[in-house]
JSON list of C-alpha atoms in Angstrom, two decimals:
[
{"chain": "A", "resi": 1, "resn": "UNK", "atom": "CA", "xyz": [217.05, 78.83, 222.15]},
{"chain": "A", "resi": 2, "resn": "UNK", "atom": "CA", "xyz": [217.91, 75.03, 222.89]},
{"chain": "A", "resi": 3, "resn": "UNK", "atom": "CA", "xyz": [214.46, 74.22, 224.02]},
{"chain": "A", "resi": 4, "resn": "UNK", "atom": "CA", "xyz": [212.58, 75.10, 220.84]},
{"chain": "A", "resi": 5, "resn": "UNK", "atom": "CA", "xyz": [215.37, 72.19, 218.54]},
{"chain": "A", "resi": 6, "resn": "UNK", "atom": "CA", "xyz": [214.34, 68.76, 217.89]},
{"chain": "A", "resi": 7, "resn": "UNK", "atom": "CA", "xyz": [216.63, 66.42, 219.05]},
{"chain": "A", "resi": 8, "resn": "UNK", "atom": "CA", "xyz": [217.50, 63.08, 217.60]},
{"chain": "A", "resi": 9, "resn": "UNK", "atom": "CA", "xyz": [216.86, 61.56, 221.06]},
{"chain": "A", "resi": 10, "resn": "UNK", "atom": "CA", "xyz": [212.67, 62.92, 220.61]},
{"chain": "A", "resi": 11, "resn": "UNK", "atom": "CA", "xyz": [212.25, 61.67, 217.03]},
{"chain": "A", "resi": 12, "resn": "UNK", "atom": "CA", "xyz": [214.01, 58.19, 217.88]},
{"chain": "A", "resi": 13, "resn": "UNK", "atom": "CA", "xyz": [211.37, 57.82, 220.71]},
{"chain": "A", "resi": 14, "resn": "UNK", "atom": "CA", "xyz": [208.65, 58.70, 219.01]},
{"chain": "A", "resi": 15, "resn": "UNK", "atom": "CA", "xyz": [209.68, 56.06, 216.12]},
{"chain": "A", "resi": 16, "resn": "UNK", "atom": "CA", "xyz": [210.39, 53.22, 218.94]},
{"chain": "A", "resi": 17, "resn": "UNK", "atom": "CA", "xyz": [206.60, 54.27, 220.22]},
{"chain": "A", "resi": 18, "resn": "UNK", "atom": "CA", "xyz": [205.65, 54.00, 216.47]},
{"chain": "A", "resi": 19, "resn": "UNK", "atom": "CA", "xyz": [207.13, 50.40, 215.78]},
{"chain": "A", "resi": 20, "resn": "UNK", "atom": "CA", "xyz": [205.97, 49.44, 219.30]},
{"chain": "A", "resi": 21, "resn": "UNK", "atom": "CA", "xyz": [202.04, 50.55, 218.13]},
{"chain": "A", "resi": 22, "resn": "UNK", "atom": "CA", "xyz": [202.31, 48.71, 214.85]},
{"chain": "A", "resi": 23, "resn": "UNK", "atom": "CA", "xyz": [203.96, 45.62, 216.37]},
{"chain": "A", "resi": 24, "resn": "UNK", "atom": "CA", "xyz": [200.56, 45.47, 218.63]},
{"chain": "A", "resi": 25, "resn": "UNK", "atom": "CA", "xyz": [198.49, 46.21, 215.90]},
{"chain": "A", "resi": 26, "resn": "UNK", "atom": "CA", "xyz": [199.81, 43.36, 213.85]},
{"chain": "A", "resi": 27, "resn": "UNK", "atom": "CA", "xyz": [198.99, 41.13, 216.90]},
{"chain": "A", "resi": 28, "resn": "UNK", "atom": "CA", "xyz": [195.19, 42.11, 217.42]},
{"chain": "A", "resi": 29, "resn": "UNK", "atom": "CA", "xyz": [194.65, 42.26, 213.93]},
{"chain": "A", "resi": 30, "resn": "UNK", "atom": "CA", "xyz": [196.11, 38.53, 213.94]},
{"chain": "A", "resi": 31, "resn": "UNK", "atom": "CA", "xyz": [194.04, 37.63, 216.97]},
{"chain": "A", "resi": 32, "resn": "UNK", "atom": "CA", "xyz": [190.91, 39.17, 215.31]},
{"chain": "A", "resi": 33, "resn": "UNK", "atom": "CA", "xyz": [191.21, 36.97, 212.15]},
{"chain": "A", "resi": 34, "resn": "UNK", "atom": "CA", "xyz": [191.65, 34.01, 214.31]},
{"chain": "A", "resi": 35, "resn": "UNK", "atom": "CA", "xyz": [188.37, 34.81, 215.94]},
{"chain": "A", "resi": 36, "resn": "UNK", "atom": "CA", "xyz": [186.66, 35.26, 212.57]},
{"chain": "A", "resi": 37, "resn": "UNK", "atom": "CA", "xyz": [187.75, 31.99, 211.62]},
{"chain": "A", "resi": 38, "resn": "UNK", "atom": "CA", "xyz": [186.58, 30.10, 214.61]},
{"chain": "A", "resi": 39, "resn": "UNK", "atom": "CA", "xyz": [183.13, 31.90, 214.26]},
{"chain": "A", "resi": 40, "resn": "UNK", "atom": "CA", "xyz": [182.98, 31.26, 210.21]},
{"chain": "A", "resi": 41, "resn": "UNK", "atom": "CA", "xyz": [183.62, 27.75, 211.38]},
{"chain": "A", "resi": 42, "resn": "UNK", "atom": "CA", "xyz": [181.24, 27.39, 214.71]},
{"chain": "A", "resi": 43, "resn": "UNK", "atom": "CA", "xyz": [178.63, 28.71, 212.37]},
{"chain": "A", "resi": 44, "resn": "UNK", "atom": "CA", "xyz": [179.28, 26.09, 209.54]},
{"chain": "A", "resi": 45, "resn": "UNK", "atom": "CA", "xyz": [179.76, 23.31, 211.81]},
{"chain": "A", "resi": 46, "resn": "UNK", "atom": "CA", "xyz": [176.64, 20.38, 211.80]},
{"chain": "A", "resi": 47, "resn": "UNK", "atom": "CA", "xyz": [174.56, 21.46, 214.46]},
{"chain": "A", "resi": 48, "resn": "UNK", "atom": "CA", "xyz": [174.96, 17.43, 215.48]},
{"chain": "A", "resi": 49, "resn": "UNK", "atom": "CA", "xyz": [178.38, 17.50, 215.92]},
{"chain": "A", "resi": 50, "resn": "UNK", "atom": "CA", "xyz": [180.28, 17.59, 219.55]},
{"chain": "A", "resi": 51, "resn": "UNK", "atom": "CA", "xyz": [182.33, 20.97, 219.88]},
{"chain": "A", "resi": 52, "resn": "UNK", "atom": "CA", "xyz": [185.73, 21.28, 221.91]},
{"chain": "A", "resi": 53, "resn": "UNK", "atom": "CA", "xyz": [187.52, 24.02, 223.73]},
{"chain": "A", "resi": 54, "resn": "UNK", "atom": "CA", "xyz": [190.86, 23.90, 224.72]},
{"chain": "A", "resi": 55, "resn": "UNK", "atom": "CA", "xyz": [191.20, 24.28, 229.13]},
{"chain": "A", "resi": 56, "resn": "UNK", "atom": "CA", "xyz": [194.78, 24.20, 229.86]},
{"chain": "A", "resi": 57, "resn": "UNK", "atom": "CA", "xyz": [195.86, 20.43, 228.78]},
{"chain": "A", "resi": 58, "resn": "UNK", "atom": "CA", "xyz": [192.44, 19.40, 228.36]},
{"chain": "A", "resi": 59, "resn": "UNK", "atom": "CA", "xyz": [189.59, 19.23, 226.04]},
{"chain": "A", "resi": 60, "resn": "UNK", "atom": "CA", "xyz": [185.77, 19.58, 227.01]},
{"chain": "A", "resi": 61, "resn": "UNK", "atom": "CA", "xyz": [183.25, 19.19, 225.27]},
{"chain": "A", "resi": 62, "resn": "UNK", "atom": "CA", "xyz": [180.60, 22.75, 224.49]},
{"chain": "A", "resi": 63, "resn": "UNK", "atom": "CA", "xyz": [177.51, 22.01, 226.03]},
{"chain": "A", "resi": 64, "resn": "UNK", "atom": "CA", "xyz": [176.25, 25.89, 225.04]},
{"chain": "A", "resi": 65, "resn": "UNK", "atom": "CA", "xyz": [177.34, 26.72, 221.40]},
{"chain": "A", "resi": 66, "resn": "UNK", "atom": "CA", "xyz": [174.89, 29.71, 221.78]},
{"chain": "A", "resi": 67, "resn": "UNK", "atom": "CA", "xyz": [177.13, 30.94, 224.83]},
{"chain": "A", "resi": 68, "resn": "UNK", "atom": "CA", "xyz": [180.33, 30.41, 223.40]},
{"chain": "A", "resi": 69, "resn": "UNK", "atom": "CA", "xyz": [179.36, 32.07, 219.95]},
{"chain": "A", "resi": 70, "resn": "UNK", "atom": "CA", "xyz": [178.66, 35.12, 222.03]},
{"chain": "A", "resi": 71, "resn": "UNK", "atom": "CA", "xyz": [181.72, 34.93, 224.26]},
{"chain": "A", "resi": 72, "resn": "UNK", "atom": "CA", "xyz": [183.67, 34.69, 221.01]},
{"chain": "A", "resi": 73, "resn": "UNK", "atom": "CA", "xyz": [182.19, 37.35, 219.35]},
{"chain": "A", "resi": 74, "resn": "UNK", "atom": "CA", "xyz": [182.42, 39.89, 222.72]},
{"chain": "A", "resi": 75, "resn": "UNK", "atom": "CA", "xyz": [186.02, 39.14, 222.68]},
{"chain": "A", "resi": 76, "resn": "UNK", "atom": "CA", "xyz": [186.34, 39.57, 218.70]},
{"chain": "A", "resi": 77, "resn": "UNK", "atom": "CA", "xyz": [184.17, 43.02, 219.11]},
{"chain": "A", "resi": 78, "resn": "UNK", "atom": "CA", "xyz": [186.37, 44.33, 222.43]},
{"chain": "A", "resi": 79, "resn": "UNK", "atom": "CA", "xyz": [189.78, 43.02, 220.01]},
{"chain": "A", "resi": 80, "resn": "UNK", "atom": "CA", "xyz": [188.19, 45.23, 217.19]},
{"chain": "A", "resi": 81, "resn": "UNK", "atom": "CA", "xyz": [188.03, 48.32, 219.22]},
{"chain": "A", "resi": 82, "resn": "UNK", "atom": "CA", "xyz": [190.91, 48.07, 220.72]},
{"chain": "A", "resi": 83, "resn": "UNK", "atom": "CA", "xyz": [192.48, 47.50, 216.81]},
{"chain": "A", "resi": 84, "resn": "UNK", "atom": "CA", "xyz": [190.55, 50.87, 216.13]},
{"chain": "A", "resi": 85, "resn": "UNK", "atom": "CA", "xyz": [192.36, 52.34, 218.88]},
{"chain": "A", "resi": 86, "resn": "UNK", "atom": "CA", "xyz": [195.41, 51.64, 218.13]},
{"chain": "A", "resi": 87, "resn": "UNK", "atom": "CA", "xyz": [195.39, 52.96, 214.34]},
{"chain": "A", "resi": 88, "resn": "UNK", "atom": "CA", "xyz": [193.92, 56.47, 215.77]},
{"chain": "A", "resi": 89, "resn": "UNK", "atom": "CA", "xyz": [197.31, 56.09, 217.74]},
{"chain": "A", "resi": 90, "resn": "UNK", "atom": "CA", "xyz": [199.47, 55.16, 215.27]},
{"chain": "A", "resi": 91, "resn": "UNK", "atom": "CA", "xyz": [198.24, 57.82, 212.67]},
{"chain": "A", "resi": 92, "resn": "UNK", "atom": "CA", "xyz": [198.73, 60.57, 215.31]},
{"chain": "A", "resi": 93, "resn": "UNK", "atom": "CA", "xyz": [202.29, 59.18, 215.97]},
{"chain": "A", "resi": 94, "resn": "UNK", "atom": "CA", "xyz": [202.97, 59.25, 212.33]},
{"chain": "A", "resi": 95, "resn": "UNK", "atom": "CA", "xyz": [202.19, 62.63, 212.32]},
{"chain": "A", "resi": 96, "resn": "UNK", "atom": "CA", "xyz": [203.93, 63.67, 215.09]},
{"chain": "A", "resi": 97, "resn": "UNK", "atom": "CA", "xyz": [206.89, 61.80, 213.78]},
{"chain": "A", "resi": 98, "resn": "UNK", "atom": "CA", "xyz": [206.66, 63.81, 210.26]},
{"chain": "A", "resi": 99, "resn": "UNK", "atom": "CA", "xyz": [206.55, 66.77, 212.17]},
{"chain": "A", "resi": 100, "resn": "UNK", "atom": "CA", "xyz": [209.60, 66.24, 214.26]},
{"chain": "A", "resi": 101, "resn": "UNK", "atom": "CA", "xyz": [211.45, 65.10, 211.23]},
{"chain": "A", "resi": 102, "resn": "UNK", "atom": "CA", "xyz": [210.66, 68.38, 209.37]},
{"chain": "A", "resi": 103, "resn": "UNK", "atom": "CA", "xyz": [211.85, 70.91, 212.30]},
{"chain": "A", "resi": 104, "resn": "UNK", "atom": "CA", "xyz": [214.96, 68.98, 212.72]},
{"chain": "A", "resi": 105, "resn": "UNK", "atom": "CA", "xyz": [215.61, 69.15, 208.78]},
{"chain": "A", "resi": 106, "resn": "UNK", "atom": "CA", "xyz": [214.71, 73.03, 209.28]},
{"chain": "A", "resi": 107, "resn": "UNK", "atom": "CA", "xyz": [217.58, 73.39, 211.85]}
]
């Protein structure tokens, strides 16, 4: 029965889908720590002090810290889940990919 063998072709996809995952994962999880950062740093910063964000070529000044803070953090917490997402992906991948690899060893 040809239908019931792994193929090389189905565990090399399911590896490409694997390093594709962790290659996104890498780049949330680098995004998140950014985010951190700029929060650990908002919430240091004297009160007193001007704040700038980057539009396009241009720097204005924060009139709201209060508003950005919370912007920042929405986008760190949607990043997050996303991240979370992403490792319930690759684990299942992983698995699937250990599971391929063992049938085709079987053959």
């Amino acid at each position: 029965m040809m239908s019931d063998k792994v193929s090389t072709e189905e565990i090399q996809a399911v590896a490409r889908e694997l390093q594709l995952i962790r290659g996104q994962m890498q780049s949330v999880s680098s995004q998140v720590s950014e985010l951190t950062i700029t929060l650990e740093a908002l919430e240091s910063q004297d009160p007193v002090k001007p704040v700038y964000r980057s539009f396009g070529n241009i720097l204005l000044e924060v009139e709201d810290r209060k508003s950005l803070m919370e912007e920042l953090s929405g986008s760190k917490n949607t990043l997050e889940e996303h991240l979370t997402r992403l490792v319930e992906r690759e684990e299942s991948l992983r698995g699937q990919y250990e599971n391929l690899a063992n049938e085709y060893e079987k053959e």
